[in-house]
PDB file of C-alpha atoms and ligand atoms in Angstrom:
ATOM      1  CA  UNK A 579      54.246 228.274  92.470  1.00 90.00           C
ATOM      2  CA  UNK A 580      50.695 226.719  93.252  1.00 95.00           C
ATOM      3  CA  UNK A 581      48.156 227.849  94.888  1.00 96.00           C
ATOM      4  CA  UNK A 582      48.783 225.731  98.250  1.00 97.00           C
ATOM      5  CA  UNK A 583      53.023 226.758  98.289  1.00 97.00           C
ATOM      6  CA  UNK A 584      51.300 230.626  98.386  1.00 97.00           C
ATOM      7  CA  UNK A 585      49.254 230.446 100.722  1.00 97.00           C
ATOM      8  CA  UNK A 586      51.321 228.423 102.913  1.00 97.00           C
ATOM      9  CA  UNK A 587      54.129 230.698 101.909  1.00 95.00           C
ATOM     10  CA  UNK A 588      53.122 234.127 102.359  1.00 98.00           C
ATOM     11  CA  UNK A 589      54.220 235.594 105.606  1.00 98.00           C
ATOM     12  CA  UNK A 590      53.465 239.202 106.045  1.00 98.00           C
ATOM     13  CA  UNK A 591      56.727 241.837 106.057  1.00 98.00           C
ATOM     14  CA  UNK A 592      57.463 244.464 107.939  1.00 98.00           C
ATOM     15  CA  UNK A 593      61.048 245.683 106.424  1.00 98.00           C
ATOM     16  CA  UNK A 594      60.782 246.825 102.791  1.00 98.00           C
ATOM     17  CA  UNK A 595      63.059 248.707  99.787  1.00 98.00           C
ATOM     18  CA  UNK A 596      62.084 251.418  98.390  1.00 96.00           C
ATOM     19  CA  UNK A 597      61.208 250.421  95.338  1.00 97.00           C
ATOM     20  CA  UNK A 598      58.429 251.982  93.607  1.00 98.00           C
ATOM     21  CA  UNK A 599      55.643 249.134  92.582  1.00 98.00           C
ATOM     22  CA  UNK A 600      55.371 249.997  88.997  1.00 98.00           C
ATOM     23  CA  UNK A 601      51.737 250.722  87.541  1.00 98.00           C
ATOM     24  CA  UNK A 602      50.986 248.082  85.174  1.00 98.00           C
ATOM     25  CA  UNK A 603      51.319 245.450  88.352  1.00 98.00           C
ATOM     26  CA  UNK A 604      49.298 247.024  89.850  1.00 98.00           C
ATOM     27  CA  UNK A 605      46.829 246.621  87.461  1.00 98.00           C
ATOM     28  CA  UNK A 606      47.160 243.019  87.212  1.00 98.00           C
ATOM     29  CA  UNK A 607      46.969 242.656  90.671  1.00 98.00           C
ATOM     30  CA  UNK A 608      43.762 244.958  91.136  1.00 98.00           C
ATOM     31  CA  UNK A 609      42.439 243.615  88.356  1.00 98.00           C
ATOM     32  CA  UNK A 610      42.968 239.251  89.593  1.00 98.00           C
ATOM     33  CA  UNK A 611      41.350 240.328  93.250  1.00 98.00           C
ATOM     34  CA  UNK A 612      38.530 241.893  91.155  1.00 98.00           C
ATOM     35  CA  UNK A 613      37.941 238.780  90.798  1.00 98.00           C
ATOM     36  CA  UNK A 614      37.532 238.035  94.331  1.00 98.00           C
ATOM     37  CA  UNK A 615      34.028 236.372  95.095  1.00 98.00           C
ATOM     38  CA  UNK A 616      30.873 238.668  97.316  1.00 98.00           C
ATOM     39  CA  UNK A 617      27.522 238.636  98.508  1.00 98.00           C
ATOM     40  CA  UNK A 618      24.995 238.877  95.548  1.00 98.00           C
ATOM     41  CA  UNK A 619      27.879 240.028  93.943  1.00 98.00           C
ATOM     42  CA  UNK A 620      28.798 243.355  95.630  1.00 98.00           C
ATOM     43  CA  UNK A 621      31.780 243.903  95.329  1.00 98.00           C
ATOM     44  CA  UNK A 622      31.890 246.151  98.077  1.00 98.00           C
ATOM     45  CA  UNK A 623      36.429 246.849  98.036  1.00 98.00           C
ATOM     46  CA  UNK A 624      36.496 250.767  97.748  1.00 98.00           C
ATOM     47  CA  UNK A 625      40.462 251.483  97.336  1.00 98.00           C
ATOM     48  CA  UNK A 626      42.754 254.413  98.045  1.00 98.00           C
ATOM     49  CA  UNK A 627      46.430 253.278  96.825  1.00 98.00           C
ATOM     50  CA  UNK A 628      48.626 256.392  98.546  1.00 98.00           C
ATOM     51  CA  UNK A 629      52.168 256.125  97.393  1.00 98.00           C
ATOM     52  CA  UNK A 630      54.698 258.917  96.594  1.00 98.00           C
ATOM     53  CA  UNK A 631      54.522 262.649  98.405  1.00 98.00           C
ATOM     54  CA  UNK A 632      50.828 261.326  99.618  1.00 98.00           C
ATOM     55  CA  UNK A 633      52.170 258.803 102.176  1.00 98.00           C
ATOM     56  CA  UNK A 634      54.915 261.178 103.473  1.00 98.00           C
ATOM     57  CA  UNK A 635      51.805 263.899 103.790  1.00 98.00           C
ATOM     58  CA  UNK A 636      49.762 260.680 106.367  1.00 98.00           C
ATOM     59  CA  UNK A 637      52.971 259.818 107.939  1.00 97.00           C
ATOM     60  CA  UNK A 638      53.788 262.823 108.758  1.00 97.00           C
ATOM     61  CA  UNK A 639      50.823 263.060 109.563  1.00 97.00           C
ATOM     62  CA  UNK A 640      50.414 260.440 111.701  1.00 97.00           C
ATOM     63  CA  UNK A 641      53.782 261.865 113.571  1.00 96.00           C
ATOM     64  CA  UNK A 642      51.737 264.796 114.476  1.00 96.00           C
ATOM     65  CA  UNK A 643      48.556 262.957 116.199  1.00 95.00           C
ATOM     66  CA  UNK A 644      50.850 261.184 118.310  1.00 93.00           C
ATOM     67  CA  UNK A 645      52.775 264.465 118.812  1.00 94.00           C
ATOM     68  CA  UNK A 646      50.336 266.165 120.408  1.00 94.00           C
ATOM     69  CA  UNK A 647      49.035 262.976 122.365  1.00 94.00           C
ATOM     70  CA  UNK A 648      45.308 262.639 119.817  1.00 91.00           C
ATOM     71  CA  UNK A 649      43.415 260.225 120.767  1.00 90.00           C
ATOM     72  CA  UNK A 650      43.363 257.164 117.580  1.00 91.00           C
ATOM     73  CA  UNK A 651      40.739 257.325 115.681  1.00 89.00           C
ATOM     74  CA  UNK A 652      39.943 254.219 113.206  1.00 95.00           C
ATOM     75  CA  UNK A 653      36.799 254.005 111.722  1.00 97.00           C
ATOM     76  CA  UNK A 654      36.288 250.412 113.077  1.00 96.00           C
ATOM     77  CA  UNK A 655      37.042 249.385 116.466  1.00 92.00           C
ATOM     78  CA  UNK A 656      39.241 247.552 117.597  1.00 88.00           C
ATOM     79  CA  UNK A 657      38.171 244.749 119.568  1.00 86.00           C
ATOM     80  CA  UNK A 658      37.764 244.624 122.745  1.00 88.00           C
ATOM     81  CA  UNK A 659      38.140 241.210 124.313  1.00 95.00           C
ATOM     82  CA  UNK A 660      39.910 238.068 122.338  1.00 96.00           C
ATOM     83  CA  UNK A 661      38.237 234.467 123.510  1.00 96.00           C
ATOM     84  CA  UNK A 662      40.867 232.326 125.673  1.00 97.00           C
ATOM     85  CA  UNK A 663      42.000 230.426 122.910  1.00 97.00           C
ATOM     86  CA  UNK A 664      43.350 233.641 120.155  1.00 97.00           C
ATOM     87  CA  UNK A 665      44.931 235.326 123.272  1.00 97.00           C
ATOM     88  CA  UNK A 666      46.866 231.334 123.634  1.00 97.00           C
ATOM     89  CA  UNK A 667      48.195 231.379 120.331  1.00 98.00           C
ATOM     90  CA  UNK A 668      48.329 235.465 120.160  1.00 97.00           C
ATOM     91  CA  UNK A 669      50.660 234.087 122.923  1.00 97.00           C
ATOM     92  CA  UNK A 670      53.288 231.679 120.505  1.00 97.00           C
ATOM     93  CA  UNK A 671      54.510 235.362 118.785  1.00 97.00           C
ATOM     94  CA  UNK A 672      56.938 236.405 120.678  1.00 94.00           C
ATOM     95  CA  UNK A 673      59.411 233.459 121.046  1.00 95.00           C
ATOM     96  CA  UNK A 674      58.477 233.197 117.069  1.00 96.00           C
ATOM     97  CA  UNK A 675      60.459 236.829 116.941  1.00 96.00           C
ATOM     98  CA  UNK A 676      62.764 235.790 118.800  1.00 95.00           C
ATOM     99  CA  UNK A 677      63.815 231.867 116.722  1.00 96.00           C
ATOM    100  CA  UNK A 678      63.630 233.616 113.943  1.00 97.00           C
ATOM    101  CA  UNK A 679      64.375 237.531 114.269  1.00 97.00           C
ATOM    102  CA  UNK A 680      67.249 237.610 117.233  1.00 93.00           C
ATOM    103  CA  UNK A 681      68.271 241.149 117.281  1.00 95.00           C
ATOM    104  CA  UNK A 682      65.709 242.639 114.229  1.00 96.00           C
ATOM    105  CA  UNK A 683      62.557 241.898 116.648  1.00 94.00           C
ATOM    106  CA  UNK A 684      63.785 245.886 118.021  1.00 95.00           C
ATOM    107  CA  UNK A 685      62.862 247.322 115.078  1.00 96.00           C
ATOM    108  CA  UNK A 686      58.806 246.173 115.669  1.00 95.00           C
ATOM    109  CA  UNK A 687      57.703 248.928 116.510  1.00 95.00           C
ATOM    110  CA  UNK A 688      59.196 251.896 114.419  1.00 96.00           C
ATOM    111  CA  UNK A 689      58.762 250.117 111.692  1.00 97.00           C
ATOM    112  CA  UNK A 690      55.394 250.362 112.705  1.00 97.00           C
ATOM    113  CA  UNK A 691      55.078 253.956 113.045  1.00 95.00           C
ATOM    114  CA  UNK A 692      56.676 254.096 109.357  1.00 96.00           C
ATOM    115  CA  UNK A 693      54.266 251.981 107.892  1.00 97.00           C
ATOM    116  CA  UNK A 694      57.057 249.732 107.300  1.00 98.00           C
ATOM    117  CA  UNK A 695      59.435 251.979 105.078  1.00 97.00           C
ATOM    118  CA  UNK A 696      57.011 250.027 102.927  1.00 98.00           C
ATOM    119  CA  UNK A 697      56.642 253.116  99.312  1.00 98.00           C
ATOM    120  CA  UNK A 698      52.938 252.170  99.405  1.00 98.00           C
ATOM    121  CA  UNK A 699      49.885 251.803 101.117  1.00 98.00           C
ATOM    122  CA  UNK A 700      46.382 249.883  99.890  1.00 98.00           C
ATOM    123  CA  UNK A 701      43.380 250.613 101.798  1.00 98.00           C
ATOM    124  CA  UNK A 702      40.767 249.280 101.334  1.00 98.00           C
ATOM    125  CA  UNK A 703      37.722 250.145 102.813  1.00 98.00           C
ATOM    126  CA  UNK A 704      34.292 249.646 102.792  1.00 98.00           C
ATOM    127  CA  UNK A 705      30.447 251.343 102.469  1.00 98.00           C
ATOM    128  CA  UNK A 706      29.054 252.554 106.154  1.00 97.00           C
ATOM    129  CA  UNK A 707      25.653 251.424 105.257  1.00 97.00           C
ATOM    130  CA  UNK A 708      27.372 248.036 104.769  1.00 96.00           C
ATOM    131  CA  UNK A 709      27.205 245.552 107.575  1.00 89.00           C
ATOM    132  CA  UNK A 710      29.224 242.474 108.518  1.00 93.00           C
ATOM    133  CA  UNK A 711      29.500 240.589 105.406  1.00 96.00           C
ATOM    134  CA  UNK A 712      30.681 243.574 103.330  1.00 98.00           C
ATOM    135  CA  UNK A 713      33.408 242.521 105.702  1.00 97.00           C
ATOM    136  CA  UNK A 714      33.873 238.973 105.208  1.00 97.00           C
ATOM    137  CA  UNK A 715      34.531 240.170 101.372  1.00 98.00           C
ATOM    138  CA  UNK A 716      37.036 242.255 102.045  1.00 98.00           C
ATOM    139  CA  UNK A 717      38.544 239.922 103.801  1.00 98.00           C
ATOM    140  CA  UNK A 718      38.189 237.621 100.626  1.00 98.00           C
ATOM    141  CA  UNK A 719      39.466 240.738  97.922  1.00 98.00           C
ATOM    142  CA  UNK A 720      42.433 241.520 100.257  1.00 98.00           C
ATOM    143  CA  UNK A 721      43.840 237.501 100.555  1.00 98.00           C
ATOM    144  CA  UNK A 722      43.417 237.519  97.318  1.00 98.00           C
ATOM    145  CA  UNK A 723      45.066 240.563  96.787  1.00 98.00           C
ATOM    146  CA  UNK A 724      48.017 239.748  98.403  1.00 98.00           C
ATOM    147  CA  UNK A 725      48.029 236.036  96.939  1.00 98.00           C
ATOM    148  CA  UNK A 726      48.914 238.615  93.350  1.00 98.00           C
ATOM    149  CA  UNK A 727      51.579 240.762  95.382  1.00 98.00           C
ATOM    150  CA  UNK A 728      53.202 237.172  95.970  1.00 98.00           C
ATOM    151  CA  UNK A 729      53.335 236.088  92.774  1.00 97.00           C
ATOM    152  CA  UNK A 730      54.701 239.771  91.424  1.00 98.00           C
ATOM    153  CA  UNK A 731      56.987 239.560  94.398  1.00 98.00           C
ATOM    154  CA  UNK A 732      55.532 241.403  95.406  1.00 98.00           C
ATOM    155  CA  UNK A 733      55.598 241.934  99.487  1.00 98.00           C
ATOM    156  CA  UNK A 734      52.554 242.988 101.750  1.00 98.00           C
ATOM    157  CA  UNK A 735      51.405 243.370 105.954  1.00 98.00           C
ATOM    158  CA  UNK A 736      47.563 243.947 106.864  1.00 98.00           C
ATOM    159  CA  UNK A 737      48.481 247.263 109.351  1.00 98.00           C
ATOM    160  CA  UNK A 738      46.043 248.433 112.151  1.00 97.00           C
ATOM    161  CA  UNK A 739      47.851 250.612 113.307  1.00 97.00           C
ATOM    162  CA  UNK A 740      48.297 252.174 109.224  1.00 97.00           C
ATOM    163  CA  UNK A 741      44.469 253.181 110.084  1.00 98.00           C
ATOM    164  CA  UNK A 742      45.022 254.235 113.071  1.00 96.00           C
ATOM    165  CA  UNK A 743      43.989 257.730 112.199  1.00 96.00           C
ATOM    166  CA  UNK A 744      41.749 257.943 109.659  1.00 97.00           C
ATOM    167  CA  UNK A 745      41.103 261.608 109.895  1.00 96.00           C
ATOM    168  CA  UNK A 746      44.811 262.042 108.476  1.00 97.00           C
ATOM    169  CA  UNK A 747      44.432 258.891 105.728  1.00 98.00           C
ATOM    170  CA  UNK A 748      40.407 260.484 104.799  1.00 98.00           C
ATOM    171  CA  UNK A 749      41.256 263.593 104.416  1.00 97.00           C
ATOM    172  CA  UNK A 750      44.912 262.792 102.001  1.00 98.00           C
ATOM    173  CA  UNK A 751      43.491 260.671 100.226  1.00 98.00           C
ATOM    174  CA  UNK A 752      39.704 262.303  99.600  1.00 98.00           C
ATOM    175  CA  UNK A 753      38.100 259.355 100.922  1.00 98.00           C
ATOM    176  CA  UNK A 754      34.373 260.199 101.365  1.00 98.00           C
ATOM    177  CA  UNK A 755      32.175 260.067 104.677  1.00 97.00           C
ATOM    178  CA  UNK A 756      30.370 256.869 103.672  1.00 98.00           C
ATOM    179  CA  UNK A 757      33.424 255.033 103.455  1.00 98.00           C
ATOM    180  CA  UNK A 758      34.449 253.770 106.767  1.00 98.00           C
ATOM    181  CA  UNK A 759      39.017 252.962 105.621  1.00 98.00           C
ATOM    182  CA  UNK A 760      38.713 248.795 107.354  1.00 98.00           C
ATOM    183  CA  UNK A 761      42.856 248.444 107.230  1.00 98.00           C
ATOM    184  CA  UNK A 762      45.901 249.458 105.013  1.00 98.00           C
ATOM    185  CA  UNK A 763      47.836 247.449 103.542  1.00 98.00           C
ATOM    186  CA  UNK A 764      51.610 248.228 102.951  1.00 98.00           C
ATOM    187  CA  UNK A 765      52.720 246.849 100.105  1.00 99.00           C
ATOM    188  CA  UNK A 766      56.175 246.443  98.128  1.00 98.00           C
ATOM    189  CA  UNK A 767      59.431 244.456  97.436  1.00 98.00           C
ATOM    190  CA  UNK A 768      60.632 242.988 101.141  1.00 98.00           C
ATOM    191  CA  UNK A 769      64.045 243.846 102.498  1.00 98.00           C
ATOM    192  CA  UNK A 770      65.629 240.254 102.183  1.00 97.00           C
ATOM    193  CA  UNK A 771      68.573 241.468 104.399  1.00 97.00           C
ATOM    194  CA  UNK A 772      65.825 242.862 107.560  1.00 98.00           C
ATOM    195  CA  UNK A 773      65.297 240.169 109.612  1.00 97.00           C
ATOM    196  CA  UNK A 774      61.655 241.218 111.047  1.00 98.00           C
ATOM    197  CA  UNK A 775      60.707 240.016 107.724  1.00 98.00           C
ATOM    198  CA  UNK A 776      62.113 236.204 108.164  1.00 97.00           C
ATOM    199  CA  UNK A 777      59.382 236.454 111.242  1.00 97.00           C
ATOM    200  CA  UNK A 778      57.528 232.767 110.263  1.00 97.00           C
ATOM    201  CA  UNK A 779      54.487 232.687 112.944  1.00 98.00           C
ATOM    202  CA  UNK A 780      53.119 229.119 114.473  1.00 97.00           C
ATOM    203  CA  UNK A 781      49.979 227.631 113.801  1.00 98.00           C
ATOM    204  CA  UNK A 782      47.290 226.440 116.131  1.00 98.00           C
ATOM    205  CA  UNK A 783      46.636 221.905 115.353  1.00 97.00           C
ATOM    206  CA  UNK A 784      43.593 221.289 112.848  1.00 97.00           C
ATOM    207  CA  UNK A 785      42.498 219.768 115.439  1.00 96.00           C
ATOM    208  CA  UNK A 786      41.817 222.569 117.987  1.00 95.00           C
ATOM    209  CA  UNK A 787      40.325 224.203 115.211  1.00 97.00           C
ATOM    210  CA  UNK A 788      38.589 222.093 112.217  1.00 98.00           C
ATOM    211  CA  UNK A 789      35.967 220.036 113.458  1.00 97.00           C
ATOM    212  CA  UNK A 790      34.165 216.295 110.413  1.00 98.00           C
ATOM    213  CA  UNK A 791      31.660 215.209 111.824  1.00 98.00           C
ATOM    214  CA  UNK A 792      30.451 212.137 108.889  1.00 96.00           C
TER     215      UNK A 792
HETATM  216  C1  LIG B 644      43.193 242.754 110.204  1.00 54.61           C
HETATM  217  C2  LIG B 644      45.148 242.787 111.097  1.00 54.61           C
HETATM  218  C3  LIG B 644      45.814 243.316 111.175  1.00 54.61           C
HETATM  219  C4  LIG B 644      47.058 243.349 111.342  1.00 54.61           C
HETATM  220  N1  LIG B 644      47.015 244.702 111.929  1.00 54.61           N
HETATM  221  C5  LIG B 644      49.379 244.596 112.692  1.00 54.61           C
HETATM  222  C6  LIG B 644      49.959 245.964 112.834  1.00 54.61           C
HETATM  223  O1  LIG B 644      48.979 246.525 113.004  1.00 54.61           O
HETATM  224  N2  LIG B 644      50.953 245.647 112.940  1.00 54.61           N
HETATM  225  C7  LIG B 644      51.688 244.185 112.611  1.00 54.61           C
HETATM  226  O2  LIG B 644      52.806 244.271 113.061  1.00 54.61           O
HETATM  227  N3  LIG B 644      51.005 243.478 112.573  1.00 54.61           N
HETATM  228  C8  LIG B 644      50.006 243.806 112.164  1.00 54.61           C
HETATM  229  N4  LIG B 644      48.693 242.221 111.324  1.00 54.61           N
HETATM  230  C9  LIG B 644      49.410 241.270 111.177  1.00 54.61           C
HETATM  231  C10 LIG B 644      49.995 239.965 111.875  1.00 54.61           C
HETATM  232  O3  LIG B 644      50.469 240.526 113.246  1.00 54.61           O
HETATM  233  C11 LIG B 644      49.731 238.981 110.823  1.00 54.61           C
HETATM  234  O4  LIG B 644      48.709 238.264 110.379  1.00 54.61           O
HETATM  235  C12 LIG B 644      49.754 237.245 112.658  1.00 54.61           C
HETATM  236  O5  LIG B 644      50.950 237.828 113.193  1.00 54.61           O
HETATM  237  C13 LIG B 644      49.662 236.380 111.468  1.00 54.61           C
HETATM  238  O6  LIG B 644      51.848 236.290 110.432  1.00 54.61           O
HETATM  239  P1  LIG B 644      52.049 236.689 108.949  1.00 54.61           P
HETATM  240  O7  LIG B 644      50.716 237.250 109.108  1.00 54.61           O
HETATM  241  O8  LIG B 644      52.845 236.672 109.515  1.00 54.61           O
HETATM  242  O9  LIG B 644      51.551 234.535 109.180  1.00 54.61           O
HETATM  243  C14 LIG B 644      47.624 242.426 111.073  1.00 54.61           C
HETATM  244  C15 LIG B 644      47.054 241.260 111.171  1.00 54.61           C
HETATM  245  C16 LIG B 644      45.092 241.502 110.089  1.00 54.61           C
HETATM  246  C17 LIG B 644      45.114 240.367 108.854  1.00 54.61           C
END
């Protein structure tokens, strides 16, 4: 698989097999991801991996928060507003889901609430002192991790839902207060029988996105 093939093949995986990820695979993919570029080689990513009982307890904490109608506590505020272009692109998801996932669409909410039944969730954190540039760096780190994982047969999904209740994650994984929990990346072996994983989202025309000047 070439790099371009991997970039094109990747899609968000929302259903996983209950199969743990071997530690040596984690070591390989995190080592590869650590080669990502960052502002002045600051390497601002701080990573916490939840699996097994720790992940079960985080999921239970999320459920309790929902049952208690607790207000969500993401460390990074959700975007307040989207541009018209962004809205137009998001609006294509519904039709793509209908086309690719059929009945499995109905599982979308439940899978989102259950961390997609993934065996592990990788939480990417960043120091609160750092500004936007470190977010740029952890985005690059995340994509590197995701592509290295793909090569090992692993699926992933970056998930805002998985960081809705940061107080729960922080307590369970003993994440220090100086770090923002930016994103959770669910990771594991994709369930090949769940059609939710067939979703192939659309991309805008290149001409709407890339402007060439001579
Ligand atoms: C920062 C970020 C947060 C996301 N949060 C969620 C989420 O909470 N739930 C979900 O189902 N998908 C989530 N996604 C996945 C996006 O919906 C997905 O990347 C997008 O629709 C493009 O599809 P693809 O990843 O399959 O190419 C998120 C993606 C990113 C990058």
